PDB file of C-alpha atoms and ligand atoms in Angstrom:
ATOM      1  CA  MET A   1     -25.618   4.461  -3.513  1.00 67.00           C
ATOM      2  CA  ALA A   2     -25.014   1.034  -2.609  1.00 75.00           C
ATOM      3  CA  ALA A   3     -24.540  -0.094   0.814  1.00 79.00           C
ATOM      4  CA  PRO A   4     -21.026  -0.520   1.863  1.00 83.00           C
ATOM      5  CA  LEU A   5     -19.396  -3.718   2.071  1.00 95.00           C
ATOM      6  CA  ILE A   6     -16.483  -4.828   4.262  1.00 97.00           C
ATOM      7  CA  ARG A   7     -14.341  -7.444   2.770  1.00 97.00           C
ATOM      8  CA  LEU A   8     -10.543  -8.764   3.067  1.00 97.00           C
ATOM      9  CA  ALA A   9      -8.286  -6.785   0.587  1.00 98.00           C
ATOM     10  CA  ARG A  10      -7.141  -8.647  -2.410  1.00 97.00           C
ATOM     11  CA  ASN A  11      -3.160  -8.081  -4.018  1.00 96.00           C
ATOM     12  CA  SER A  12      -4.969  -5.487  -6.475  1.00 97.00           C
ATOM     13  CA  ASP A  13      -6.226  -3.095  -3.760  1.00 98.00           C
ATOM     14  CA  ALA A  14      -2.143  -2.686  -2.578  1.00 98.00           C
ATOM     15  CA  HIS A  15      -1.666   0.592  -4.677  1.00 98.00           C
ATOM     16  CA  CYS A  16      -5.220   2.109  -3.629  1.00 98.00           C
ATOM     17  CA  ILE A  17      -4.391   1.453   0.138  1.00 98.00           C
ATOM     18  CA  ALA A  18      -0.941   2.755   0.105  1.00 98.00           C
ATOM     19  CA  VAL A  19      -2.046   6.079  -1.937  1.00 98.00           C
ATOM     20  CA  MET A  20      -4.892   6.297   1.046  1.00 98.00           C
ATOM     21  CA  SER A  21      -2.218   5.847   3.453  1.00 98.00           C
ATOM     22  CA  ARG A  22      -0.347   8.427   2.091  1.00 97.00           C
ATOM     23  CA  CYS A  23      -2.412  11.022   1.634  1.00 97.00           C
ATOM     24  CA  LEU A  24      -4.541  10.582   4.830  1.00 97.00           C
ATOM     25  CA  ILE A  25      -2.437   9.210   7.512  1.00 96.00           C
ATOM     26  CA  GLU A  26       1.594   9.516   6.523  1.00 95.00           C
ATOM     27  CA  VAL A  27       0.824  13.238   5.236  1.00 93.00           C
ATOM     28  CA  GLY A  28       3.613  15.631   5.726  1.00 90.00           C
ATOM     29  CA  LEU A  29       5.728  12.859   7.045  1.00 91.00           C
ATOM     30  CA  ARG A  30       9.470  11.909   5.893  1.00 88.00           C
ATOM     31  CA  GLY A  31       9.238   9.315   2.903  1.00 89.00           C
ATOM     32  CA  TRP A  32       6.101   6.779   2.132  1.00 95.00           C
ATOM     33  CA  SER A  33       6.207   4.470   4.974  1.00 95.00           C
ATOM     34  CA  TRP A  34       3.191   1.971   3.683  1.00 97.00           C
ATOM     35  CA  ASP A  35       3.969   2.125   0.004  1.00 97.00           C
ATOM     36  CA  PRO A  36       2.432  -0.620  -2.200  1.00 98.00           C
ATOM     37  CA  ALA A  37       5.444  -3.062  -1.739  1.00 98.00           C
ATOM     38  CA  ARG A  38       4.937  -2.927   2.284  1.00 98.00           C
ATOM     39  CA  VAL A  39       0.908  -3.168   1.993  1.00 98.00           C
ATOM     40  CA  THR A  40       1.467  -6.392  -0.389  1.00 98.00           C
ATOM     41  CA  ARG A  41       4.330  -8.019   1.726  1.00 98.00           C
ATOM     42  CA  ALA A  42       1.837  -7.525   4.866  1.00 98.00           C
ATOM     43  CA  MET A  43      -0.988  -8.812   2.834  1.00 97.00           C
ATOM     44  CA  ARG A  44       0.986 -11.997   2.476  1.00 96.00           C
ATOM     45  CA  HIS A  45       1.724 -12.299   6.177  1.00 97.00           C
ATOM     46  CA  ARG A  46      -0.365 -14.445   7.996  1.00 95.00           C
ATOM     47  CA  GLU A  47      -0.774 -12.631  11.454  1.00 97.00           C
ATOM     48  CA  VAL A  48      -1.702  -9.324   9.301  1.00 98.00           C
ATOM     49  CA  CYS A  49      -5.418  -8.962   8.616  1.00 98.00           C
ATOM     50  CA  ILE A  50      -6.209  -5.872   5.791  1.00 98.00           C
ATOM     51  CA  VAL A  51      -9.846  -5.297   5.461  1.00 98.00           C
ATOM     52  CA  VAL A  52     -11.368  -2.438   2.945  1.00 98.00           C
ATOM     53  CA  ALA A  53     -14.911  -0.906   3.111  1.00 98.00           C
ATOM     54  CA  GLU A  54     -16.023  -0.987  -0.314  1.00 97.00           C
ATOM     55  CA  ILE A  55     -19.147   1.430  -2.128  1.00 96.00           C
ATOM     56  CA  ASN A  56     -20.111   0.663  -5.384  1.00 95.00           C
ATOM     57  CA  LYS A  57     -16.925  -1.278  -6.198  1.00 94.00           C
ATOM     58  CA  HIS A  58     -14.743   1.850  -4.587  1.00 97.00           C
ATOM     59  CA  ILE A  59     -12.661   1.511  -1.750  1.00 98.00           C
ATOM     60  CA  GLU A  60     -13.554   4.019   0.833  1.00 98.00           C
ATOM     61  CA  GLY A  61     -11.809   3.226   3.507  1.00 98.00           C
ATOM     62  CA  PHE A  62      -9.467   0.151   5.069  1.00 98.00           C
ATOM     63  CA  ALA A  63      -7.686  -1.143   8.043  1.00 98.00           C
ATOM     64  CA  ILE A  64      -4.837  -3.185   8.662  1.00 98.00           C
ATOM     65  CA  ALA A  65      -4.138  -5.326  11.990  1.00 98.00           C
ATOM     66  CA  GLU A  66      -1.734  -7.599  13.208  1.00 98.00           C
ATOM     67  CA  PHE A  67      -2.589 -10.333  15.492  1.00 98.00           C
ATOM     68  CA  GLY A  68       0.392 -11.114  18.659  1.00 97.00           C
ATOM     69  CA  ASP A  69      -0.135 -14.066  21.032  1.00 95.00           C
ATOM     70  CA  THR A  70      -2.612 -12.139  22.885  1.00 95.00           C
ATOM     71  CA  ARG A  71      -2.917  -8.502  21.449  1.00 97.00           C
ATOM     72  CA  MET A  72      -4.299  -6.899  18.040  1.00 98.00           C
ATOM     73  CA  HIS A  73      -2.450  -3.643  16.829  1.00 98.00           C
ATOM     74  CA  LEU A  74      -4.014  -1.051  14.288  1.00 98.00           C
ATOM     75  CA  SER A  75      -1.632  -0.488  12.502  1.00 98.00           C
ATOM     76  CA  LEU A  76      -3.480   1.548  10.098  1.00 98.00           C
ATOM     77  CA  LEU A  77      -6.816   2.835   9.350  1.00 98.00           C
ATOM     78  CA  ALA A  78      -8.896   5.328   7.068  1.00 98.00           C
ATOM     79  CA  VAL A  79     -11.284   6.659   5.353  1.00 98.00           C
ATOM     80  CA  ASN A  80     -11.627   8.895   2.683  1.00 98.00           C
ATOM     81  CA  ALA A  81     -12.715  12.153   3.285  1.00 98.00           C
ATOM     82  CA  THR A  82     -15.975  12.500   1.241  1.00 97.00           C
ATOM     83  CA  GLN A  83     -16.977   9.310   3.042  1.00 97.00           C
ATOM     84  CA  GLN A  84     -15.892  10.299   6.811  1.00 98.00           C
ATOM     85  CA  ARG A  85     -18.512  10.920  10.031  1.00 98.00           C
ATOM     86  CA  LYS A  86     -20.973   8.302   7.927  1.00 97.00           C
ATOM     87  CA  GLY A  87     -19.787   5.212  10.332  1.00 97.00           C
ATOM     88  CA  ILE A  88     -16.881   3.312   8.375  1.00 97.00           C
ATOM     89  CA  GLY A  89     -14.281   3.636  10.675  1.00 98.00           C
ATOM     90  CA  ARG A  90     -16.306   2.157  13.115  1.00 98.00           C
ATOM     91  CA  ALA A  91     -17.592  -0.160  10.997  1.00 97.00           C
ATOM     92  CA  LEU A  92     -13.607  -1.445  10.036  1.00 98.00           C
ATOM     93  CA  VAL A  93     -13.082  -1.247  13.867  1.00 98.00           C
ATOM     94  CA  GLU A  94     -16.367  -3.135  15.006  1.00 98.00           C
ATOM     95  CA  TRP A  95     -15.054  -6.184  12.559  1.00 98.00           C
ATOM     96  CA  LEU A  96     -11.528  -6.199  13.621  1.00 98.00           C
ATOM     97  CA  GLU A  97     -12.817  -6.670  16.832  1.00 98.00           C
ATOM     98  CA  GLN A  98     -15.155  -9.055  16.564  1.00 97.00           C
ATOM     99  CA  SER A  99     -12.251 -10.763  15.013  1.00 97.00           C
ATOM    100  CA  ALA A 100      -9.928 -10.409  17.928  1.00 97.00           C
ATOM    101  CA  ARG A 101     -12.612 -11.180  20.276  1.00 95.00           C
ATOM    102  CA  THR A 102     -12.865 -14.387  18.609  1.00 94.00           C
ATOM    103  CA  ALA A 103      -9.044 -15.390  18.354  1.00 94.00           C
ATOM    104  CA  GLY A 104      -8.865 -14.784  22.162  1.00 93.00           C
ATOM    105  CA  MET A 105      -6.617 -11.225  22.330  1.00 96.00           C
ATOM    106  CA  ALA A 106      -6.935  -9.869  25.546  1.00 96.00           C
ATOM    107  CA  ASP A 107      -6.740  -6.185  23.907  1.00 97.00           C
ATOM    108  CA  ILE A 108      -5.920  -3.976  20.748  1.00 98.00           C
ATOM    109  CA  GLN A 109      -3.712  -1.315  20.739  1.00 98.00           C
ATOM    110  CA  LEU A 110      -2.788   1.522  18.308  1.00 98.00           C
ATOM    111  CA  GLU A 111      -1.177   4.766  17.890  1.00 98.00           C
ATOM    112  CA  LEU A 112      -1.935   7.945  16.374  1.00 98.00           C
ATOM    113  CA  ARG A 113      -0.612  11.227  15.507  1.00 96.00           C
ATOM    114  CA  ALA A 114      -0.510  13.673  18.358  1.00 97.00           C
ATOM    115  CA  ASN A 115      -1.650  16.287  16.223  1.00 95.00           C
ATOM    116  CA  ASN A 116      -4.186  14.600  15.165  1.00 97.00           C
ATOM    117  CA  PRO A 117      -7.224  15.636  17.806  1.00 97.00           C
ATOM    118  CA  GLY A 118     -10.345  14.057  15.213  1.00 97.00           C
ATOM    119  CA  ALA A 119      -8.779  10.148  15.522  1.00 98.00           C
ATOM    120  CA  ARG A 120      -8.765  10.693  19.333  1.00 98.00           C
ATOM    121  CA  PHE A 121     -12.133  11.552  19.204  1.00 98.00           C
ATOM    122  CA  PHE A 122     -13.215   8.983  17.154  1.00 98.00           C
ATOM    123  CA  TYR A 123     -11.035   6.500  19.212  1.00 98.00           C
ATOM    124  CA  ALA A 124     -12.320   7.714  22.445  1.00 98.00           C
ATOM    125  CA  ALA A 125     -16.055   7.058  21.537  1.00 98.00           C
ATOM    126  CA  LEU A 126     -15.370   3.507  19.717  1.00 98.00           C
ATOM    127  CA  GLY A 127     -14.264   2.558  24.161  1.00 98.00           C
ATOM    128  CA  PHE A 128     -10.094   3.239  23.892  1.00 98.00           C
ATOM    129  CA  GLU A 129      -8.385   4.788  26.053  1.00 98.00           C
ATOM    130  CA  PHE A 130      -5.413   7.060  26.532  1.00 98.00           C
ATOM    131  CA  VAL A 131      -1.907   4.854  27.893  1.00 98.00           C
ATOM    132  CA  ARG A 132       1.071   7.356  26.925  1.00 97.00           C
ATOM    133  CA  ALA A 133       2.622   9.682  24.756  1.00 98.00           C
ATOM    134  CA  VAL A 134       5.444   8.079  22.598  1.00 97.00           C
ATOM    135  CA  PRO A 135       7.864  10.756  21.332  1.00 96.00           C
ATOM    136  CA  GLY A 136       9.884  10.190  18.063  1.00 94.00           C
ATOM    137  CA  TYR A 137       7.117   7.515  17.415  1.00 95.00           C
ATOM    138  CA  TYR A 138       7.134   8.924  13.434  1.00 93.00           C
ATOM    139  CA  SER A 139      10.107   9.592  11.729  1.00 86.00           C
ATOM    140  CA  GLY A 140      11.610   9.781  14.936  1.00 88.00           C
ATOM    141  CA  ILE A 141      10.527  12.880  14.743  1.00 89.00           C
ATOM    142  CA  GLU A 142       7.195  13.463  15.491  1.00 93.00           C
ATOM    143  CA  THR A 143       4.924  12.109  19.056  1.00 96.00           C
ATOM    144  CA  ALA A 144       2.068   9.610  18.916  1.00 97.00           C
ATOM    145  CA  LEU A 145      -0.385   9.027  21.470  1.00 98.00           C
ATOM    146  CA  ARG A 146      -1.011   5.330  22.321  1.00 98.00           C
ATOM    147  CA  MET A 147      -4.470   4.631  23.045  1.00 98.00           C
ATOM    148  CA  GLN A 148      -5.780   0.778  24.347  1.00 98.00           C
ATOM    149  CA  LYS A 149      -9.245  -0.875  24.550  1.00 98.00           C
ATOM    150  CA  THR A 150      -8.919  -3.697  26.873  1.00 97.00           C
ATOM    151  CA  LEU A 151     -11.028  -6.849  25.805  1.00 96.00           C
ATOM    152  CA  ARG A 152     -11.194  -9.315  27.940  1.00 87.00           C
ATOM    153  CA  THR A 153      -9.052  -9.542  31.538  1.00 76.00           C
ATOM    154  CA  ALA A 154      -6.277 -12.415  31.389  1.00 58.00           C
ATOM    155  CA  THR A 155      -7.686 -14.640  34.521  1.00 64.00           C
ATOM    156  CA  ALA A 156      -7.530 -18.509  34.400  1.00 58.00           C
ATOM    157  CA  GLU A 157     -11.224 -18.442  35.241  1.00 58.00           C
ATOM    158  CA  ASN A 158     -12.472 -16.482  32.220  1.00 60.00           C
ATOM    159  CA  LEU A 159     -10.706 -19.239  29.864  1.00 62.00           C
ATOM    160  CA  GLU A 160     -12.609 -21.985  31.383  1.00 68.00           C
ATOM    161  CA  TYR A 161     -15.117 -23.926  29.257  1.00 69.00           C
ATOM    162  CA  GLN A 162     -17.065 -26.772  30.925  1.00 71.00           C
ATOM    163  CA  PHE A 163     -18.414 -29.428  28.497  1.00 71.00           C
ATOM    164  CA  SER A 164     -19.962 -32.744  28.868  1.00 72.00           C
ATOM    165  CA  PHE A 165     -18.801 -35.838  27.265  1.00 72.00           C
ATOM    166  CA  LYS A 166     -20.373 -37.534  25.110  1.00 75.00           C
ATOM    167  CA  ASN A 167     -21.340 -41.445  25.582  1.00 68.00           C
ATOM    168  CA  ILE A 168     -18.639 -41.784  27.983  1.00 64.00           C
ATOM    169  CA  HIS A 169     -19.647 -43.089  31.194  1.00 65.00           C
ATOM    170  CA  LEU A 170     -17.434 -41.644  34.821  1.00 59.00           C
TER     171      LEU A 170
HETATM  172  C1  COA B   1     -10.261   8.561  12.173  1.00 65.03           C
HETATM  173  C2  COA B   1     -11.531   8.428  10.640  1.00 65.03           C
HETATM  174  C3  COA B   1     -10.880   6.710  10.585  1.00 65.03           C
HETATM  175  C4  COA B   1     -13.074   7.999  11.225  1.00 65.03           C
HETATM  176  O1  COA B   1     -13.538   7.281  10.621  1.00 65.03           O
HETATM  177  P1  COA B   1     -15.158   7.736  10.340  1.00 65.03           P
HETATM  178  O2  COA B   1     -15.534   6.750   9.222  1.00 65.03           O
HETATM  179  O3  COA B   1     -15.254   8.980   9.671  1.00 65.03           O
HETATM  180  O4  COA B   1     -15.541   7.914  11.898  1.00 65.03           O
HETATM  181  P2  COA B   1     -17.667   7.340  12.177  1.00 65.03           P
HETATM  182  O5  COA B   1     -18.391   7.946  10.877  1.00 65.03           O
HETATM  183  O6  COA B   1     -17.085   5.323  12.198  1.00 65.03           O
HETATM  184  O7  COA B   1     -17.357   7.692  13.543  1.00 65.03           O
HETATM  185  C5  COA B   1     -17.502   6.889  14.696  1.00 65.03           C
HETATM  186  C6  COA B   1     -18.071   8.224  15.507  1.00 65.03           C
HETATM  187  O8  COA B   1     -16.573   8.560  15.979  1.00 65.03           O
HETATM  188  C7  COA B   1     -16.327  10.103  16.220  1.00 65.03           C
HETATM  189  N1  COA B   1     -15.573  10.953  15.316  1.00 65.03           N
HETATM  190  C8  COA B   1     -15.059  10.341  14.325  1.00 65.03           C
HETATM  191  N2  COA B   1     -14.560  11.235  13.671  1.00 65.03           N
HETATM  192  C9  COA B   1     -14.601  12.515  14.628  1.00 65.03           C
HETATM  193  C10 COA B   1     -14.171  13.884  14.674  1.00 65.03           C
HETATM  194  N3  COA B   1     -13.288  14.176  13.524  1.00 65.03           N
HETATM  195  N4  COA B   1     -14.277  14.605  15.318  1.00 65.03           N
HETATM  196  C11 COA B   1     -14.687  14.438  16.859  1.00 65.03           C
HETATM  197  N5  COA B   1     -15.295  12.844  16.984  1.00 65.03           N
HETATM  198  C12 COA B   1     -14.926  11.913  15.898  1.00 65.03           C
HETATM  199  C13 COA B   1     -17.957  10.130  16.468  1.00 65.03           C
HETATM  200  O9  COA B   1     -18.293   9.880  17.904  1.00 65.03           O
HETATM  201  C14 COA B   1     -18.827   9.537  15.265  1.00 65.03           C
HETATM  202  O10 COA B   1     -19.847   9.279  15.518  1.00 65.03           O
HETATM  203  P3  COA B   1     -20.844  10.493  14.973  1.00 65.03           P
HETATM  204  O11 COA B   1     -20.560  10.537  13.695  1.00 65.03           O
HETATM  205  O12 COA B   1     -22.588   9.540  15.287  1.00 65.03           O
HETATM  206  O13 COA B   1     -21.177  11.393  16.222  1.00 65.03           O
HETATM  207  C15 COA B   1     -11.510   9.145   9.637  1.00 65.03           C
HETATM  208  O14 COA B   1     -11.677  10.776   9.885  1.00 65.03           O
HETATM  209  C16 COA B   1     -10.089   8.990   8.878  1.00 65.03           C
HETATM  210  O15 COA B   1      -9.871   8.217   7.766  1.00 65.03           O
HETATM  211  N6  COA B   1      -9.408  10.280   9.207  1.00 65.03           N
HETATM  212  C17 COA B   1      -8.111  10.574   8.537  1.00 65.03           C
HETATM  213  C18 COA B   1      -6.825   9.247   9.067  1.00 65.03           C
HETATM  214  C19 COA B   1      -6.690   9.361  10.199  1.00 65.03           C
HETATM  215  O16 COA B   1      -6.874   9.853  11.065  1.00 65.03           O
HETATM  216  N7  COA B   1      -6.790   7.733  10.594  1.00 65.03           N
HETATM  217  C20 COA B   1      -6.899   7.356  11.798  1.00 65.03           C
HETATM  218  C21 COA B   1      -5.304   7.191  12.614  1.00 65.03           C
HETATM  219  S1  COA B   1      -4.355   6.184  11.892  1.00 65.03           S
END
């Protein structure tokens, strides 16, 4: 088996990502929220980053993140059932977390279905903390659990950067 590769998603991945969302995340919810058209629109959005994990040219996992001014929101994450517990989910989140740190984000926030203890354990293992329950978050019916990981504290001192002038004599 080839080593998993994490790369940015392409337009041609949209259908596969949407089907994975429906089957692995949205299962049992009313309607198909992240259908192929929505995934394609998200790919074109300059504040959205979609990454996929590929093994032998087959997409086995994906993540969708939105970058705000100071917060990255992890909108969707899934790994095919046959490839779970092999470190793919962790690798996808770490890839995005690294990008968020580089972009100066203060934290990462996400919601997961309250009836998904496996995902809650997964995010806790990656350093996310429970914030609060959000009733009706899914289809106006189902409760979500909000979790968050702090990347930096927003003190001005942390943002200072000292450098030396070159060829300028003060
Ligand atoms: C949640 C999910 C993305 C995790 O992806 P994964 O590739 O299986 O996770 P990893 O192998 O990277 O797991 C990293 C660590 O998280 C923890 N973890 C992962 N899944 C877990 C589970 N079901 N129960 C308890 N702990 C779990 C473990 O500590 C694991 O390390 P270990 O395997 O060395 O013990 C995957 O299970 C999935 O796609 N589930 C269906 C969709 C979903 O729930 N998405 C998230 C909410 S939107």
